[in-house]
């Protein structure tokens, strides 16, 4: 189960199937796991405006693995669901606690914000909440900092030209690799 914003939607990958959650699902299948991928992802999504209203639908699907990729749009003061770091901390804690209460066997992985330069407070929140709630963090900062992982106007994608912001195919492969590194540890 993947929950997130335009990064989870695979914006600026050549095809949606090159987004990280599809790559993770394929890698798990290759390791012999039975996998069905579902989720809720949308450009501009936030925990408050998108994930929280869908939480009961997520719970009803009884996923074994859940990735949460938020925190980027929460930083945008023009977004109607802008959240200060303190508000984001409360929202993230609430979503994780609800998932843990209703799905105690699910493995939950929280991805840090994509905006490494401006996201220090939000990344700190993710790490703090993950530690308190005993869930796994996938740090996107080193992936974001590698320019080869970012789409450019020359990037061909199902969304059109790249935007010098979202991860390209290489970036999504790097995100999938980081998620798999954590999952391989969790699934032992």
PDB file of C-alpha atoms in Angstrom:
ATOM      1  CA  UNK A   1       0.000   0.000   0.000  1.00  0.00           C
ATOM      2  CA  UNK A   2       1.565   3.261  -1.134  1.00  0.00           C
ATOM      3  CA  UNK A   3       0.273   6.590   0.115  1.00  0.00           C
ATOM      4  CA  UNK A   4       1.697   9.851  -1.110  1.00  0.00           C
ATOM      5  CA  UNK A   5       1.788  12.830  -3.410  1.00  0.00           C
ATOM      6  CA  UNK A   6       3.150  13.386  -6.940  1.00  0.00           C
ATOM      7  CA  UNK A   7       6.367  11.523  -6.091  1.00  0.00           C
ATOM      8  CA  UNK A   8       4.345   8.415  -5.307  1.00  0.00           C
ATOM      9  CA  UNK A   9       2.316   9.042  -8.470  1.00  0.00           C
ATOM     10  CA  UNK A  10       5.546   8.762 -10.452  1.00  0.00           C
ATOM     11  CA  UNK A  11       5.422  12.215 -11.977  1.00  0.00           C
ATOM     12  CA  UNK A  12       8.178  12.593 -14.564  1.00  0.00           C
ATOM     13  CA  UNK A  13       9.005   8.912 -14.899  1.00  0.00           C
ATOM     14  CA  UNK A  14       8.775   7.523 -18.423  1.00  0.00           C
ATOM     15  CA  UNK A  15       5.687   5.532 -17.406  1.00  0.00           C
ATOM     16  CA  UNK A  16       3.724   5.375 -14.175  1.00  0.00           C
ATOM     17  CA  UNK A  17       4.973   1.787 -13.767  1.00  0.00           C
ATOM     18  CA  UNK A  18       8.498   3.204 -13.296  1.00  0.00           C
ATOM     19  CA  UNK A  19       7.478   4.909 -10.056  1.00  0.00           C
ATOM     20  CA  UNK A  20       9.053   3.528  -6.921  1.00  0.00           C
ATOM     21  CA  UNK A  21       6.071   1.595  -5.545  1.00  0.00           C
ATOM     22  CA  UNK A  22       5.764  -0.467  -8.745  1.00  0.00           C
ATOM     23  CA  UNK A  23       9.499  -1.138  -8.666  1.00  0.00           C
ATOM     24  CA  UNK A  24       9.284  -2.273  -5.030  1.00  0.00           C
ATOM     25  CA  UNK A  25       6.315  -4.517  -5.827  1.00  0.00           C
ATOM     26  CA  UNK A  26       8.241  -6.114  -8.706  1.00  0.00           C
ATOM     27  CA  UNK A  27      11.316  -6.666  -6.552  1.00  0.00           C
ATOM     28  CA  UNK A  28       9.201  -8.311  -3.838  1.00  0.00           C
ATOM     29  CA  UNK A  29       7.609 -10.571  -6.473  1.00  0.00           C
ATOM     30  CA  UNK A  30      11.089 -11.488  -7.715  1.00  0.00           C
ATOM     31  CA  UNK A  31      11.963 -12.512  -4.146  1.00  0.00           C
ATOM     32  CA  UNK A  32       9.006 -14.910  -4.125  1.00  0.00           C
ATOM     33  CA  UNK A  33       6.422 -12.852  -2.256  1.00  0.00           C
ATOM     34  CA  UNK A  34       2.819 -12.714  -3.398  1.00  0.00           C
ATOM     35  CA  UNK A  35       2.221  -9.042  -4.079  1.00  0.00           C
ATOM     36  CA  UNK A  36      -0.703  -6.890  -4.997  1.00  0.00           C
ATOM     37  CA  UNK A  37      -0.103  -3.165  -5.118  1.00  0.00           C
ATOM     38  CA  UNK A  38      -2.733  -0.657  -4.151  1.00  0.00           C
ATOM     39  CA  UNK A  39      -2.661   2.807  -2.735  1.00  0.00           C
ATOM     40  CA  UNK A  40      -3.704   6.390  -2.856  1.00  0.00           C
ATOM     41  CA  UNK A  41      -1.400   8.916  -4.487  1.00  0.00           C
ATOM     42  CA  UNK A  42      -2.117  12.271  -6.047  1.00  0.00           C
ATOM     43  CA  UNK A  43      -0.239  15.436  -6.938  1.00  0.00           C
ATOM     44  CA  UNK A  44      -0.461  18.013  -4.156  1.00  0.00           C
ATOM     45  CA  UNK A  45      -1.575  15.450  -1.576  1.00  0.00           C
ATOM     46  CA  UNK A  46      -0.984  15.998   2.126  1.00  0.00           C
ATOM     47  CA  UNK A  47      -1.588  13.901   5.217  1.00  0.00           C
ATOM     48  CA  UNK A  48      -4.496  16.052   6.358  1.00  0.00           C
ATOM     49  CA  UNK A  49      -6.149  16.645   3.017  1.00  0.00           C
ATOM     50  CA  UNK A  50      -5.599  13.257   1.404  1.00  0.00           C
ATOM     51  CA  UNK A  51      -4.295  10.437   3.622  1.00  0.00           C
ATOM     52  CA  UNK A  52      -6.427  11.016   6.725  1.00  0.00           C
ATOM     53  CA  UNK A  53      -9.749  10.966   4.830  1.00  0.00           C
ATOM     54  CA  UNK A  54      -8.736   7.651   3.218  1.00  0.00           C
ATOM     55  CA  UNK A  55      -7.457   5.940   6.357  1.00  0.00           C
ATOM     56  CA  UNK A  56     -10.509   3.698   6.800  1.00  0.00           C
ATOM     57  CA  UNK A  57     -10.241   2.533   3.189  1.00  0.00           C
ATOM     58  CA  UNK A  58      -6.562   1.718   3.759  1.00  0.00           C
ATOM     59  CA  UNK A  59      -7.403  -0.232   6.916  1.00  0.00           C
ATOM     60  CA  UNK A  60     -10.175  -2.162   5.124  1.00  0.00           C
ATOM     61  CA  UNK A  61      -7.624  -3.396   2.564  1.00  0.00           C
ATOM     62  CA  UNK A  62      -5.470  -4.911   5.349  1.00  0.00           C
ATOM     63  CA  UNK A  63      -2.069  -4.254   3.746  1.00  0.00           C
ATOM     64  CA  UNK A  64       1.078  -5.955   4.985  1.00  0.00           C
ATOM     65  CA  UNK A  65       3.369  -3.082   3.996  1.00  0.00           C
ATOM     66  CA  UNK A  66       2.537   0.634   3.946  1.00  0.00           C
ATOM     67  CA  UNK A  67       4.710   3.452   2.641  1.00  0.00           C
ATOM     68  CA  UNK A  68       3.882   7.036   3.613  1.00  0.00           C
ATOM     69  CA  UNK A  69       5.414   9.726   1.406  1.00  0.00           C
ATOM     70  CA  UNK A  70       4.289  13.146   2.605  1.00  0.00           C
ATOM     71  CA  UNK A  71       5.806  16.298   4.052  1.00  0.00           C
ATOM     72  CA  UNK A  72       6.676  18.082   0.830  1.00  0.00           C
ATOM     73  CA  UNK A  73       3.326  19.721   0.102  1.00  0.00           C
ATOM     74  CA  UNK A  74       2.789  20.432   3.794  1.00  0.00           C
ATOM     75  CA  UNK A  75       5.637  22.957   3.494  1.00  0.00           C
ATOM     76  CA  UNK A  76       3.857  24.953   0.784  1.00  0.00           C
ATOM     77  CA  UNK A  77       2.162  27.907   2.464  1.00  0.00           C
ATOM     78  CA  UNK A  78      -0.104  28.330  -0.584  1.00  0.00           C
ATOM     79  CA  UNK A  79      -1.444  24.782  -0.140  1.00  0.00           C
ATOM     80  CA  UNK A  80      -4.794  24.809   1.695  1.00  0.00           C
ATOM     81  CA  UNK A  81      -3.462  21.913   3.792  1.00  0.00           C
ATOM     82  CA  UNK A  82      -0.192  23.630   4.719  1.00  0.00           C
ATOM     83  CA  UNK A  83       1.074  22.297   8.045  1.00  0.00           C
ATOM     84  CA  UNK A  84       3.761  23.753  10.256  1.00  0.00           C
ATOM     85  CA  UNK A  85       6.327  21.218  11.467  1.00  0.00           C
ATOM     86  CA  UNK A  86       4.409  20.936  14.748  1.00  0.00           C
ATOM     87  CA  UNK A  87       1.102  20.374  12.925  1.00  0.00           C
ATOM     88  CA  UNK A  88       2.783  17.873  10.601  1.00  0.00           C
ATOM     89  CA  UNK A  89       4.163  16.023  13.621  1.00  0.00           C
ATOM     90  CA  UNK A  90       0.672  15.745  15.099  1.00  0.00           C
ATOM     91  CA  UNK A  91      -0.824  14.610  11.773  1.00  0.00           C
ATOM     92  CA  UNK A  92       1.906  12.038  11.089  1.00  0.00           C
ATOM     93  CA  UNK A  93       1.695  10.664  14.629  1.00  0.00           C
ATOM     94  CA  UNK A  94      -2.077  10.368  14.327  1.00  0.00           C
ATOM     95  CA  UNK A  95      -1.990   8.544  10.979  1.00  0.00           C
ATOM     96  CA  UNK A  96       0.718   6.119  12.105  1.00  0.00           C
ATOM     97  CA  UNK A  97      -0.954   5.463  15.469  1.00  0.00           C
ATOM     98  CA  UNK A  98      -4.270   4.738  13.745  1.00  0.00           C
ATOM     99  CA  UNK A  99      -2.615   2.365  11.277  1.00  0.00           C
ATOM    100  CA  UNK A 100      -0.732   0.605  14.064  1.00  0.00           C
ATOM    101  CA  UNK A 101      -3.863   0.213  16.181  1.00  0.00           C
ATOM    102  CA  UNK A 102      -5.936  -1.237  13.346  1.00  0.00           C
ATOM    103  CA  UNK A 103      -3.154  -3.062  11.454  1.00  0.00           C
ATOM    104  CA  UNK A 104      -0.697  -4.197  14.151  1.00  0.00           C
ATOM    105  CA  UNK A 105       1.152  -6.606  11.828  1.00  0.00           C
ATOM    106  CA  UNK A 106       1.696  -4.085   9.003  1.00  0.00           C
ATOM    107  CA  UNK A 107       5.214  -2.876   8.272  1.00  0.00           C
ATOM    108  CA  UNK A 108       5.095   0.923   8.026  1.00  0.00           C
ATOM    109  CA  UNK A 109       7.816   2.878   6.251  1.00  0.00           C
ATOM    110  CA  UNK A 110       7.858   6.681   6.318  1.00  0.00           C
ATOM    111  CA  UNK A 111       9.761   8.503   3.589  1.00  0.00           C
ATOM    112  CA  UNK A 112      11.342  11.845   4.383  1.00  0.00           C
ATOM    113  CA  UNK A 113      10.402  14.965   2.444  1.00  0.00           C
ATOM    114  CA  UNK A 114      11.728  15.408  -1.070  1.00  0.00           C
ATOM    115  CA  UNK A 115      12.737  19.044  -0.433  1.00  0.00           C
ATOM    116  CA  UNK A 116      16.055  18.413   1.262  1.00  0.00           C
ATOM    117  CA  UNK A 117      17.186  22.048   1.199  1.00  0.00           C
ATOM    118  CA  UNK A 118      14.146  23.461   2.976  1.00  0.00           C
ATOM    119  CA  UNK A 119      12.863  20.374   4.755  1.00  0.00           C
ATOM    120  CA  UNK A 120      15.198  20.024   7.725  1.00  0.00           C
ATOM    121  CA  UNK A 121      12.386  20.633  10.227  1.00  0.00           C
ATOM    122  CA  UNK A 122      10.057  18.221   8.430  1.00  0.00           C
ATOM    123  CA  UNK A 123      12.752  15.566   8.100  1.00  0.00           C
ATOM    124  CA  UNK A 124      13.446  15.906  11.814  1.00  0.00           C
ATOM    125  CA  UNK A 125       9.728  15.413  12.475  1.00  0.00           C
ATOM    126  CA  UNK A 126       9.674  12.219  10.381  1.00  0.00           C
ATOM    127  CA  UNK A 127      12.681  10.820  12.219  1.00  0.00           C
ATOM    128  CA  UNK A 128      11.298  11.771  15.638  1.00  0.00           C
ATOM    129  CA  UNK A 129       7.816  10.369  14.999  1.00  0.00           C
ATOM    130  CA  UNK A 130       9.240   7.197  13.439  1.00  0.00           C
ATOM    131  CA  UNK A 131      11.412   6.629  16.497  1.00  0.00           C
ATOM    132  CA  UNK A 132       8.517   7.255  18.899  1.00  0.00           C
ATOM    133  CA  UNK A 133       6.122   5.042  16.932  1.00  0.00           C
ATOM    134  CA  UNK A 134       8.728   2.346  16.149  1.00  0.00           C
ATOM    135  CA  UNK A 135       8.399   2.549  12.371  1.00  0.00           C
ATOM    136  CA  UNK A 136      11.060   2.635   9.684  1.00  0.00           C
ATOM    137  CA  UNK A 137      12.415   5.786   8.004  1.00  0.00           C
ATOM    138  CA  UNK A 138      13.526   5.897   4.381  1.00  0.00           C
ATOM    139  CA  UNK A 139      15.748   8.940   3.946  1.00  0.00           C
ATOM    140  CA  UNK A 140      15.256  10.598   0.546  1.00  0.00           C
ATOM    141  CA  UNK A 141      17.779  13.393   1.156  1.00  0.00           C
ATOM    142  CA  UNK A 142      20.802  11.710  -0.471  1.00  0.00           C
ATOM    143  CA  UNK A 143      18.648  10.693  -3.436  1.00  0.00           C
ATOM    144  CA  UNK A 144      17.334  14.243  -3.878  1.00  0.00           C
ATOM    145  CA  UNK A 145      20.853  15.663  -3.654  1.00  0.00           C
ATOM    146  CA  UNK A 146      22.078  13.556  -6.599  1.00  0.00           C
ATOM    147  CA  UNK A 147      21.293  15.655  -9.695  1.00  0.00           C
ATOM    148  CA  UNK A 148      21.165  12.588 -11.963  1.00  0.00           C
ATOM    149  CA  UNK A 149      18.023  11.561 -10.064  1.00  0.00           C
ATOM    150  CA  UNK A 150      16.062  14.723 -10.951  1.00  0.00           C
ATOM    151  CA  UNK A 151      13.901  15.155 -14.034  1.00  0.00           C
ATOM    152  CA  UNK A 152      14.945  17.882 -16.475  1.00  0.00           C
ATOM    153  CA  UNK A 153      13.077  19.528 -19.343  1.00  0.00           C
ATOM    154  CA  UNK A 154      14.769  16.925 -21.575  1.00  0.00           C
ATOM    155  CA  UNK A 155      13.199  14.117 -19.519  1.00  0.00           C
ATOM    156  CA  UNK A 156      10.494  12.295 -21.453  1.00  0.00           C
ATOM    157  CA  UNK A 157       7.634  11.208 -19.248  1.00  0.00           C
ATOM    158  CA  UNK A 158       3.966  10.369 -19.211  1.00  0.00           C
ATOM    159  CA  UNK A 159       3.462  13.763 -17.545  1.00  0.00           C
ATOM    160  CA  UNK A 160       5.294  15.718 -20.222  1.00  0.00           C
ATOM    161  CA  UNK A 161       8.662  17.414 -19.859  1.00  0.00           C
ATOM    162  CA  UNK A 162      10.549  17.109 -16.596  1.00  0.00           C
ATOM    163  CA  UNK A 163      10.460  19.975 -14.133  1.00  0.00           C
ATOM    164  CA  UNK A 164      13.932  20.075 -12.518  1.00  0.00           C
ATOM    165  CA  UNK A 165      12.258  18.928  -9.306  1.00  0.00           C
ATOM    166  CA  UNK A 166      10.607  15.492  -9.341  1.00  0.00           C
ATOM    167  CA  UNK A 167      12.640  12.288  -9.465  1.00  0.00           C
ATOM    168  CA  UNK A 168      13.165  10.754 -12.889  1.00  0.00           C
ATOM    169  CA  UNK A 169      13.428   7.003 -13.579  1.00  0.00           C
ATOM    170  CA  UNK A 170      16.861   6.872 -11.934  1.00  0.00           C
ATOM    171  CA  UNK A 171      15.538   8.734  -8.901  1.00  0.00           C
ATOM    172  CA  UNK A 172      12.624   6.335  -8.561  1.00  0.00           C
ATOM    173  CA  UNK A 173      14.992   3.371  -8.868  1.00  0.00           C
ATOM    174  CA  UNK A 174      17.086   4.901  -6.066  1.00  0.00           C
ATOM    175  CA  UNK A 175      13.989   5.398  -3.907  1.00  0.00           C
ATOM    176  CA  UNK A 176      12.903   1.795  -4.558  1.00  0.00           C
ATOM    177  CA  UNK A 177      16.406   0.590  -3.663  1.00  0.00           C
ATOM    178  CA  UNK A 178      16.304   2.547  -0.378  1.00  0.00           C
ATOM    179  CA  UNK A 179      12.866   1.131   0.451  1.00  0.00           C
ATOM    180  CA  UNK A 180      13.980  -2.402  -0.407  1.00  0.00           C
ATOM    181  CA  UNK A 181      17.052  -2.068   1.796  1.00  0.00           C
ATOM    182  CA  UNK A 182      14.735  -1.371   4.733  1.00  0.00           C
ATOM    183  CA  UNK A 183      12.155  -4.000   3.725  1.00  0.00           C
ATOM    184  CA  UNK A 184      14.774  -6.726   3.340  1.00  0.00           C
ATOM    185  CA  UNK A 185      15.773  -6.035   6.929  1.00  0.00           C
ATOM    186  CA  UNK A 186      12.157  -5.934   8.151  1.00  0.00           C
ATOM    187  CA  UNK A 187      11.068  -9.085   6.338  1.00  0.00           C
ATOM    188  CA  UNK A 188      13.850 -11.332   7.710  1.00  0.00           C
TER     189      UNK A 188
END
